[in-house]
CSV table of C-alpha atoms in Angstrom, one decimal:
chain,number,residue,atom,x,y,z
A,41,UNK,CA,1.8,-24.4,-3.3
A,42,UNK,CA,0.7,-24.0,-6.9
A,43,UNK,CA,-3.0,-23.8,-6.0
A,44,UNK,CA,-4.5,-20.3,-5.8
A,45,UNK,CA,-7.8,-18.5,-5.3
A,46,UNK,CA,-8.2,-15.1,-7.2
A,47,UNK,CA,-10.9,-12.4,-7.4
A,48,UNK,CA,-10.6,-8.8,-8.4
A,49,UNK,CA,-13.7,-7.2,-10.2
A,50,UNK,CA,-11.7,-3.9,-10.8
A,51,UNK,CA,-11.2,-2.7,-14.2
A,52,UNK,CA,-7.7,-1.2,-14.8
A,53,UNK,CA,-6.9,1.6,-17.1
A,54,UNK,CA,-3.1,1.7,-17.2
A,55,UNK,CA,-0.9,4.1,-19.1
A,56,UNK,CA,0.0,7.8,-19.9
A,57,UNK,CA,-2.9,9.9,-20.4
A,58,UNK,CA,-5.4,7.4,-19.0
A,59,UNK,CA,-6.9,10.1,-16.8
A,60,UNK,CA,-8.1,11.9,-19.8
A,61,UNK,CA,-10.3,8.8,-20.4
A,62,UNK,CA,-12.1,8.8,-17.2
A,63,UNK,CA,-15.3,10.7,-18.6
A,64,UNK,CA,-15.6,7.9,-21.2
A,65,UNK,CA,-16.6,5.4,-18.8
A,66,UNK,CA,-20.1,5.0,-17.3
A,67,UNK,CA,-20.1,6.5,-13.8
A,68,UNK,CA,-21.6,4.3,-11.0
A,69,UNK,CA,-23.6,7.1,-9.6
A,70,UNK,CA,-24.7,10.7,-10.0
A,71,UNK,CA,-22.8,12.6,-7.4
A,72,UNK,CA,-19.3,11.8,-6.3
A,73,UNK,CA,-17.4,12.3,-3.1
A,74,UNK,CA,-14.1,13.6,-4.5
A,75,UNK,CA,-11.6,12.3,-2.0
A,76,UNK,CA,-8.1,14.1,-1.8
A,77,UNK,CA,-5.5,14.7,0.7
A,78,UNK,CA,-5.0,17.8,2.9
A,79,UNK,CA,-2.0,18.8,1.0
A,80,UNK,CA,-1.5,20.8,-2.2
A,81,UNK,CA,0.0,18.3,-4.6
A,82,UNK,CA,-3.1,17.3,-6.6
A,83,UNK,CA,-4.2,20.9,-6.9
A,84,UNK,CA,-0.7,22.2,-7.9
A,85,UNK,CA,0.0,19.5,-10.4
A,86,UNK,CA,-3.2,19.7,-12.3
A,87,UNK,CA,-4.5,16.4,-11.6
A,88,UNK,CA,-7.5,17.8,-9.4
A,89,UNK,CA,-8.6,20.2,-12.3
A,90,UNK,CA,-8.3,17.3,-14.7
A,91,UNK,CA,-10.4,15.1,-12.7
A,92,UNK,CA,-13.0,17.6,-12.0
A,93,UNK,CA,-13.1,18.2,-15.8
A,94,UNK,CA,-13.7,14.5,-16.6
A,95,UNK,CA,-16.4,14.1,-14.0
A,96,UNK,CA,-18.2,17.1,-15.5
A,97,UNK,CA,-17.8,15.7,-18.9
A,98,UNK,CA,-19.5,12.6,-17.6
A,99,UNK,CA,-22.4,14.6,-16.2
A,100,UNK,CA,-21.5,14.0,-12.5
A,101,UNK,CA,-21.8,16.5,-9.6
A,102,UNK,CA,-19.3,16.3,-6.8
A,103,UNK,CA,-18.5,17.4,-3.4
A,104,UNK,CA,-14.8,17.6,-2.3
A,105,UNK,CA,-13.4,16.1,1.1
A,106,UNK,CA,-9.8,17.2,1.4
A,107,UNK,CA,-8.8,16.2,4.9
A,108,UNK,CA,-6.9,12.9,4.3
A,109,UNK,CA,-3.3,12.8,5.6
A,110,UNK,CA,-0.5,10.3,5.8
A,111,UNK,CA,-1.2,7.4,8.1
A,112,UNK,CA,-5.1,8.2,8.0
A,113,UNK,CA,-7.0,7.9,11.2
A,114,UNK,CA,-10.3,6.4,12.3
A,115,UNK,CA,-11.8,9.8,13.2
A,116,UNK,CA,-11.0,11.4,9.8
A,117,UNK,CA,-12.4,8.2,8.1
A,118,UNK,CA,-15.7,8.6,10.2
A,119,UNK,CA,-15.9,12.4,9.3
A,120,UNK,CA,-15.5,11.6,5.6
A,121,UNK,CA,-18.3,9.0,5.7
A,122,UNK,CA,-20.5,11.5,7.4
A,123,UNK,CA,-19.7,14.3,4.8
A,124,UNK,CA,-20.6,11.9,2.0
A,125,UNK,CA,-24.0,11.1,3.7
A,126,UNK,CA,-24.8,14.6,4.4
A,127,UNK,CA,-23.9,15.7,0.8
A,128,UNK,CA,-25.8,12.9,-0.9
A,129,UNK,CA,-22.8,11.4,-2.5
A,130,UNK,CA,-23.6,7.9,-4.0
A,131,UNK,CA,-20.0,7.1,-4.9
A,132,UNK,CA,-16.4,7.9,-4.4
A,133,UNK,CA,-13.6,9.2,-6.7
A,134,UNK,CA,-10.4,8.7,-4.7
A,135,UNK,CA,-7.6,10.9,-6.3
A,136,UNK,CA,-4.3,10.6,-4.4
A,137,UNK,CA,-1.7,8.2,-3.0
A,138,UNK,CA,-1.9,5.4,-0.5
A,139,UNK,CA,-3.5,7.2,2.3
A,140,UNK,CA,-6.5,8.5,0.2
A,141,UNK,CA,-6.9,5.2,-1.5
A,142,UNK,CA,-7.0,3.3,1.7
A,143,UNK,CA,-9.4,5.9,3.2
A,144,UNK,CA,-11.7,5.4,0.3
A,145,UNK,CA,-12.4,1.9,1.1
A,146,UNK,CA,-13.2,2.4,4.6
A,147,UNK,CA,-15.1,5.6,4.0
A,148,UNK,CA,-17.2,3.6,1.5
A,149,UNK,CA,-18.1,0.9,4.0
A,150,UNK,CA,-19.1,3.5,6.7
A,151,UNK,CA,-21.4,5.5,4.5
A,152,UNK,CA,-23.7,2.4,4.4
A,153,UNK,CA,-22.8,0.7,7.7
A,154,UNK,CA,-23.9,1.7,11.2
A,155,UNK,CA,-21.6,2.3,14.2
A,156,UNK,CA,-17.9,2.9,14.6
A,157,UNK,CA,-15.2,1.9,12.1
A,158,UNK,CA,-13.5,-0.2,14.9
A,159,UNK,CA,-16.6,-2.3,15.3
A,160,UNK,CA,-15.7,-4.0,12.1
A,161,UNK,CA,-11.8,-4.3,12.9
A,162,UNK,CA,-11.2,-8.2,13.3
A,163,UNK,CA,-7.8,-7.9,15.4
A,164,UNK,CA,-6.6,-5.8,18.2
A,165,UNK,CA,-9.2,-4.0,20.3
A,166,UNK,CA,-11.7,-4.3,17.3
A,167,UNK,CA,-15.1,-6.0,17.6
A,168,UNK,CA,-14.9,-8.1,14.6
A,169,UNK,CA,-18.2,-7.5,13.3
A,170,UNK,CA,-19.1,-8.3,9.7
A,171,UNK,CA,-20.2,-5.4,7.4
A,172,UNK,CA,-24.0,-5.5,7.1
A,173,UNK,CA,-24.2,-3.7,3.8
A,174,UNK,CA,-22.1,-3.3,0.7
A,175,UNK,CA,-20.2,0.1,0.5
A,176,UNK,CA,-20.9,2.8,-2.2
A,177,UNK,CA,-19.0,2.3,-5.5
A,178,UNK,CA,-15.4,3.5,-5.8
A,179,UNK,CA,-13.2,4.8,-8.5
A,180,UNK,CA,-9.5,5.2,-7.9
A,181,UNK,CA,-6.9,7.4,-9.5
A,182,UNK,CA,-3.5,6.8,-8.0
A,183,UNK,CA,-1.0,9.7,-8.1
A,184,UNK,CA,1.9,7.6,-6.5
A,185,UNK,CA,3.5,4.3,-6.9
A,186,UNK,CA,3.6,2.3,-3.6
A,187,UNK,CA,0.6,0.6,-2.1
A,188,UNK,CA,-1.3,-1.2,-4.8
A,189,UNK,CA,-4.5,0.0,-3.1
A,190,UNK,CA,-6.0,1.3,-6.3
A,191,UNK,CA,-7.2,-2.2,-7.2
A,192,UNK,CA,-7.6,-3.6,-3.6
A,193,UNK,CA,-10.4,-4.1,-1.2
A,194,UNK,CA,-9.5,-2.4,2.0
A,195,UNK,CA,-7.1,0.0,3.8
A,196,UNK,CA,-4.9,0.4,6.8
A,197,UNK,CA,-6.2,2.7,9.3
A,198,UNK,CA,-4.8,4.2,12.6
A,199,UNK,CA,-6.7,4.6,15.8
A,200,UNK,CA,-4.9,7.1,18.0
A,201,UNK,CA,-6.8,6.3,21.1
A,202,UNK,CA,-5.5,2.8,21.2
A,203,UNK,CA,-2.1,3.1,19.4
A,204,UNK,CA,-3.2,0.7,16.6
A,205,UNK,CA,-2.8,0.6,12.9
A,206,UNK,CA,-4.8,-2.2,11.3
A,207,UNK,CA,-6.0,-3.3,7.9
A,208,UNK,CA,-9.6,-3.3,7.3
A,209,UNK,CA,-11.2,-4.6,4.2
A,210,UNK,CA,-14.1,-6.8,2.6
A,211,UNK,CA,-14.7,-8.3,-0.7
A,212,UNK,CA,-17.7,-6.0,-1.1
A,213,UNK,CA,-15.3,-2.7,-1.2
A,214,UNK,CA,-13.3,-3.4,-4.4
A,215,UNK,CA,-13.1,-0.3,-6.6
A,216,UNK,CA,-15.1,-0.6,-9.8
A,217,UNK,CA,-12.4,1.4,-11.9
A,218,UNK,CA,-8.9,2.2,-11.5
A,219,UNK,CA,-6.9,4.9,-13.4
A,220,UNK,CA,-3.1,4.4,-13.1
A,221,UNK,CA,-1.6,7.2,-15.1
A,222,UNK,CA,2.2,7.6,-14.6
A,223,UNK,CA,2.0,11.2,-15.8
A,224,UNK,CA,0.3,12.0,-12.4
A,225,UNK,CA,3.5,10.8,-10.7
A,226,UNK,CA,6.2,12.9,-12.1
A,227,UNK,CA,5.9,15.7,-9.4
A,228,UNK,CA,6.4,13.2,-6.5
A,229,UNK,CA,9.5,14.5,-4.6
A,230,UNK,CA,12.5,12.1,-4.7
A,231,UNK,CA,12.4,11.1,-1.1
A,232,UNK,CA,8.8,10.0,-1.3
A,233,UNK,CA,9.3,8.4,-4.7
A,234,UNK,CA,11.9,6.1,-3.0
A,235,UNK,CA,9.6,5.5,0.3
A,236,UNK,CA,6.7,4.4,-1.9
A,237,UNK,CA,8.7,2.4,-4.3
A,238,UNK,CA,10.3,0.4,-1.6
A,239,UNK,CA,6.7,-0.1,-0.1
A,240,UNK,CA,5.8,-1.8,-3.4
A,241,UNK,CA,9.0,-3.6,-3.6
A,242,UNK,CA,8.5,-5.2,0.0
A,243,UNK,CA,4.9,-6.2,-0.9
A,244,UNK,CA,6.4,-8.5,-3.4
A,245,UNK,CA,9.3,-9.5,-1.4
A,246,UNK,CA,7.3,-10.6,1.5
A,247,UNK,CA,4.9,-12.4,-0.8
A,248,UNK,CA,8.0,-14.3,-2.2
A,249,UNK,CA,9.0,-15.6,1.2
A,250,UNK,CA,5.5,-16.2,2.5
A,251,UNK,CA,4.2,-19.8,3.2
A,252,UNK,CA,1.3,-18.8,1.0
A,253,UNK,CA,3.2,-18.3,-2.2
A,254,UNK,CA,1.6,-19.9,-5.3
A,255,UNK,CA,2.4,-20.1,-9.0
A,256,UNK,CA,0.6,-17.0,-10.0
A,257,UNK,CA,1.7,-14.8,-7.0
A,258,UNK,CA,5.4,-15.9,-7.6
A,259,UNK,CA,5.2,-15.0,-11.3
A,260,UNK,CA,3.8,-11.6,-10.7
A,261,UNK,CA,6.1,-10.8,-7.7
A,262,UNK,CA,9.4,-11.7,-9.5
A,263,UNK,CA,8.5,-9.7,-12.5
A,264,UNK,CA,7.5,-6.7,-10.4
A,265,UNK,CA,10.6,-6.9,-8.3
A,266,UNK,CA,12.6,-6.8,-11.5
A,267,UNK,CA,10.7,-3.6,-12.9
A,268,UNK,CA,11.2,-1.8,-9.5
A,269,UNK,CA,14.9,-2.7,-8.8
A,270,UNK,CA,15.8,-1.7,-12.4
A,271,UNK,CA,13.8,1.6,-12.6
A,272,UNK,CA,13.3,3.0,-9.1
A,273,UNK,CA,16.8,4.6,-9.0
A,274,UNK,CA,16.1,6.3,-12.2
A,275,UNK,CA,12.6,7.6,-11.0
A,276,UNK,CA,14.2,8.9,-7.9
A,277,UNK,CA,17.2,10.7,-9.8
A,278,UNK,CA,14.7,12.3,-12.3
A,279,UNK,CA,11.0,12.4,-11.5
A,280,UNK,CA,10.1,13.3,-15.1
A,281,UNK,CA,11.8,10.1,-16.5
A,282,UNK,CA,8.4,8.9,-17.7
A,283,UNK,CA,9.7,5.4,-18.7
A,284,UNK,CA,10.8,4.8,-15.2
A,285,UNK,CA,7.7,6.0,-13.7
A,286,UNK,CA,5.8,3.7,-16.0
A,287,UNK,CA,7.9,0.7,-15.0
A,288,UNK,CA,7.5,1.5,-11.2
A,289,UNK,CA,3.8,2.1,-11.4
A,290,UNK,CA,3.3,-1.4,-13.0
A,291,UNK,CA,5.2,-3.0,-10.2
A,292,UNK,CA,3.3,-1.0,-7.6
A,293,UNK,CA,-0.1,-1.8,-9.2
A,294,UNK,CA,0.8,-5.5,-9.6
A,295,UNK,CA,1.2,-5.6,-5.7
A,296,UNK,CA,-2.5,-5.2,-5.5
A,297,UNK,CA,-2.7,-8.6,-7.3
A,298,UNK,CA,0.0,-10.4,-5.4
A,299,UNK,CA,-1.4,-9.5,-2.1
A,300,UNK,CA,-4.9,-10.8,-3.1
A,301,UNK,CA,-3.1,-14.2,-4.0
A,302,UNK,CA,-0.8,-14.5,-1.0
A,303,UNK,CA,-0.6,-12.9,2.4
A,304,UNK,CA,2.5,-11.1,3.0
A,305,UNK,CA,4.6,-11.6,6.2
A,306,UNK,CA,5.3,-9.7,9.3
A,307,UNK,CA,7.7,-6.8,7.9
A,308,UNK,CA,4.4,-4.9,7.4
A,309,UNK,CA,3.0,-5.8,10.7
A,310,UNK,CA,6.0,-4.7,12.3
A,311,UNK,CA,6.1,-1.2,10.5
A,312,UNK,CA,2.3,-0.7,11.1
A,313,UNK,CA,3.1,-1.0,14.9
A,314,UNK,CA,6.0,1.5,14.5
A,315,UNK,CA,4.0,4.1,12.9
A,316,UNK,CA,1.0,3.5,15.1
A,317,UNK,CA,3.2,4.7,18.1
A,318,UNK,CA,5.2,7.2,15.9
A,319,UNK,CA,2.4,8.8,13.9
A,320,UNK,CA,5.1,11.0,11.9
A,321,UNK,CA,6.8,8.1,10.4
A,322,UNK,CA,6.1,7.5,6.7
A,323,UNK,CA,5.3,3.9,6.0
A,324,UNK,CA,7.9,3.3,3.3
A,325,UNK,CA,10.7,4.8,5.6
A,326,UNK,CA,9.7,2.5,8.4
A,327,UNK,CA,9.9,-0.5,6.2
A,328,UNK,CA,13.3,0.6,4.8
A,329,UNK,CA,14.8,0.9,8.2
A,330,UNK,CA,13.9,-2.5,9.3
A,331,UNK,CA,14.5,-4.4,6.0
A,332,UNK,CA,17.9,-5.5,6.3
A,333,UNK,CA,17.6,-7.0,9.7
A,334,UNK,CA,14.3,-8.6,8.8
A,335,UNK,CA,15.4,-10.3,5.7
A,336,UNK,CA,18.9,-11.4,7.1
A,337,UNK,CA,16.9,-13.2,9.9
A,338,UNK,CA,15.4,-15.5,7.4
A,339,UNK,CA,18.5,-15.7,5.2
A,340,UNK,CA,20.6,-16.9,8.2
A,341,UNK,CA,17.8,-19.5,9.3
A,342,UNK,CA,18.1,-20.7,5.7
A,343,UNK,CA,14.3,-20.6,5.7
A,344,UNK,CA,13.6,-20.3,2.0
A,345,UNK,CA,17.0,-20.2,0.2
A,346,UNK,CA,15.7,-20.8,-3.3
A,347,UNK,CA,13.3,-17.9,-3.2
A,348,UNK,CA,15.9,-15.4,-2.0
A,349,UNK,CA,18.1,-16.6,-4.8
A,350,UNK,CA,15.2,-16.0,-7.4
A,351,UNK,CA,14.8,-12.4,-5.9
A,352,UNK,CA,18.5,-11.6,-6.1
A,353,UNK,CA,18.4,-12.9,-9.8
A,354,UNK,CA,15.4,-10.6,-10.5
A,355,UNK,CA,17.2,-7.8,-9.0
A,356,UNK,CA,20.2,-8.3,-11.5
A,357,UNK,CA,22.6,-10.6,-9.7
A,358,UNK,CA,24.2,-13.3,-11.8
A,359,UNK,CA,24.6,-16.8,-10.2
A,360,UNK,CA,23.4,-15.6,-6.8
A,361,UNK,CA,23.5,-17.1,-3.3
A,362,UNK,CA,20.7,-16.4,-0.8
A,363,UNK,CA,22.8,-13.7,1.0
A,364,UNK,CA,23.3,-11.8,-2.3
A,365,UNK,CA,19.7,-10.7,-2.0
A,366,UNK,CA,20.6,-8.7,1.0
A,367,UNK,CA,23.6,-7.1,-0.8
A,368,UNK,CA,21.3,-6.1,-3.8
A,369,UNK,CA,18.8,-4.7,-1.4
A,370,UNK,CA,21.4,-2.5,0.4
A,371,UNK,CA,22.6,-1.3,-3.0
A,372,UNK,CA,19.2,-0.4,-4.2
A,373,UNK,CA,18.8,1.6,-1.0
A,374,UNK,CA,22.0,3.4,-1.6
A,375,UNK,CA,21.2,4.0,-5.2
A,376,UNK,CA,17.9,5.6,-4.1
A,377,UNK,CA,19.5,7.7,-1.1
A,378,UNK,CA,17.6,6.0,1.6
A,379,UNK,CA,20.3,3.7,3.0
A,380,UNK,CA,21.0,5.9,6.1
A,381,UNK,CA,17.5,6.0,7.5
A,382,UNK,CA,17.4,5.5,11.3
A,383,UNK,CA,14.5,4.7,13.8
A,384,UNK,CA,16.2,7.3,16.3
A,385,UNK,CA,15.7,10.1,13.8
A,386,UNK,CA,11.9,9.7,14.4
A,387,UNK,CA,12.2,9.4,18.3
A,388,UNK,CA,12.2,5.6,18.7
A,389,UNK,CA,14.1,4.3,21.9
A,390,UNK,CA,15.3,0.9,22.8
A,391,UNK,CA,13.0,0.5,25.8
A,392,UNK,CA,10.0,0.6,23.3
A,393,UNK,CA,11.1,-2.3,21.2
A,394,UNK,CA,9.1,-5.2,23.1
A,395,UNK,CA,5.9,-3.0,23.1
A,396,UNK,CA,6.3,-2.6,19.3
A,397,UNK,CA,6.9,-6.2,18.8
A,398,UNK,CA,3.9,-7.3,20.9
A,399,UNK,CA,1.9,-4.5,19.1
A,400,UNK,CA,2.7,-5.9,15.6
A,401,UNK,CA,1.5,-9.5,16.8
A,402,UNK,CA,-1.7,-7.9,18.3
A,403,UNK,CA,-2.5,-5.8,15.3
A,404,UNK,CA,-1.9,-8.3,12.5
A,405,UNK,CA,-1.6,-11.8,14.3
A,406,UNK,CA,-2.5,-13.7,11.0
A,407,UNK,CA,0.7,-12.6,9.2
A,408,UNK,CA,2.7,-14.4,11.6
A,409,UNK,CA,1.4,-17.6,10.2
A,410,UNK,CA,2.9,-16.9,6.8
A,411,UNK,CA,6.6,-16.2,8.0
A,412,UNK,CA,8.8,-18.9,6.4
A,413,UNK,CA,9.8,-19.9,10.0
A,414,UNK,CA,9.0,-18.8,13.5
A,415,UNK,CA,9.7,-15.2,14.3
A,416,UNK,CA,9.3,-14.6,18.1
A,417,UNK,CA,8.6,-11.2,19.9
A,418,UNK,CA,12.3,-11.5,21.3
């Protein structure tokens, strides 16, 4: 349990004002595909103009692709890759949250590889082919704290035709440079600050209960849980609290490392199935909805008592018992105003549940190997 394998070639520039240093770094190409969402946030909060200014300072031309949305789809990713090729883009600058960052990895791959994205998906209805060519280089600039995708080598993409949402990645797709500037996160609304923060938290809590836990992933996960649990309520209450934003951003970015070191468990597989069938469900909200029942299952089974005790302690509980982690988790959700989220609010019905359970196992079957004890579809 102490052995680990670790590789991440991405350089991180972390801290307030770090976007202003982008132009100081050698760019990996001459023309960038500037990838942003289809919303207005990066344009209204100034991060888009600042990024363009830095790229111009570095002598880079750019073309903007602004069609990425929450729970990005295969069709949009393929369109983005075609756009990059047609406009002669030789690297990607991804400016945005998890959807944009996830999309950058797979767009990078599909710029240089033939066929359809689902040819390279290794579960569900994917064909499982290896990428033949390295993707074009990537620079990431994260505007949210949730996924850790700014330093990771893949993304989660939905296929609307098959009702699948599956992670796709390869070691040839790591970003070369990641800018993590907490100043870019101050305009994220409270609700989404909470959703994203809990996504980051659950990356670490899943790693902590995973059979693949090791010395390095445990150290990073516990430190990150402490940072997020202490500072996320402050970031939700006051988005301009830059100290809180810094701590949550740290916990989020470290998730990129813990997930490289240790596979998560099936909470994420279950939510991916939920939002594959209900595409309007924000990922973090779905995770919050099922989290209490998910972790209670393993607490009641006494599957990894000592790890729940460590997590409860990291969340501020003195002399904890395993079940105190559940109490701390519920309190954190209450403090962030998200304790009352319901699946029914997004149209879920009980007769779907087995379909969702089987979908989770089909889309990410390997994660079931890392649960601390067996979790059946029933």
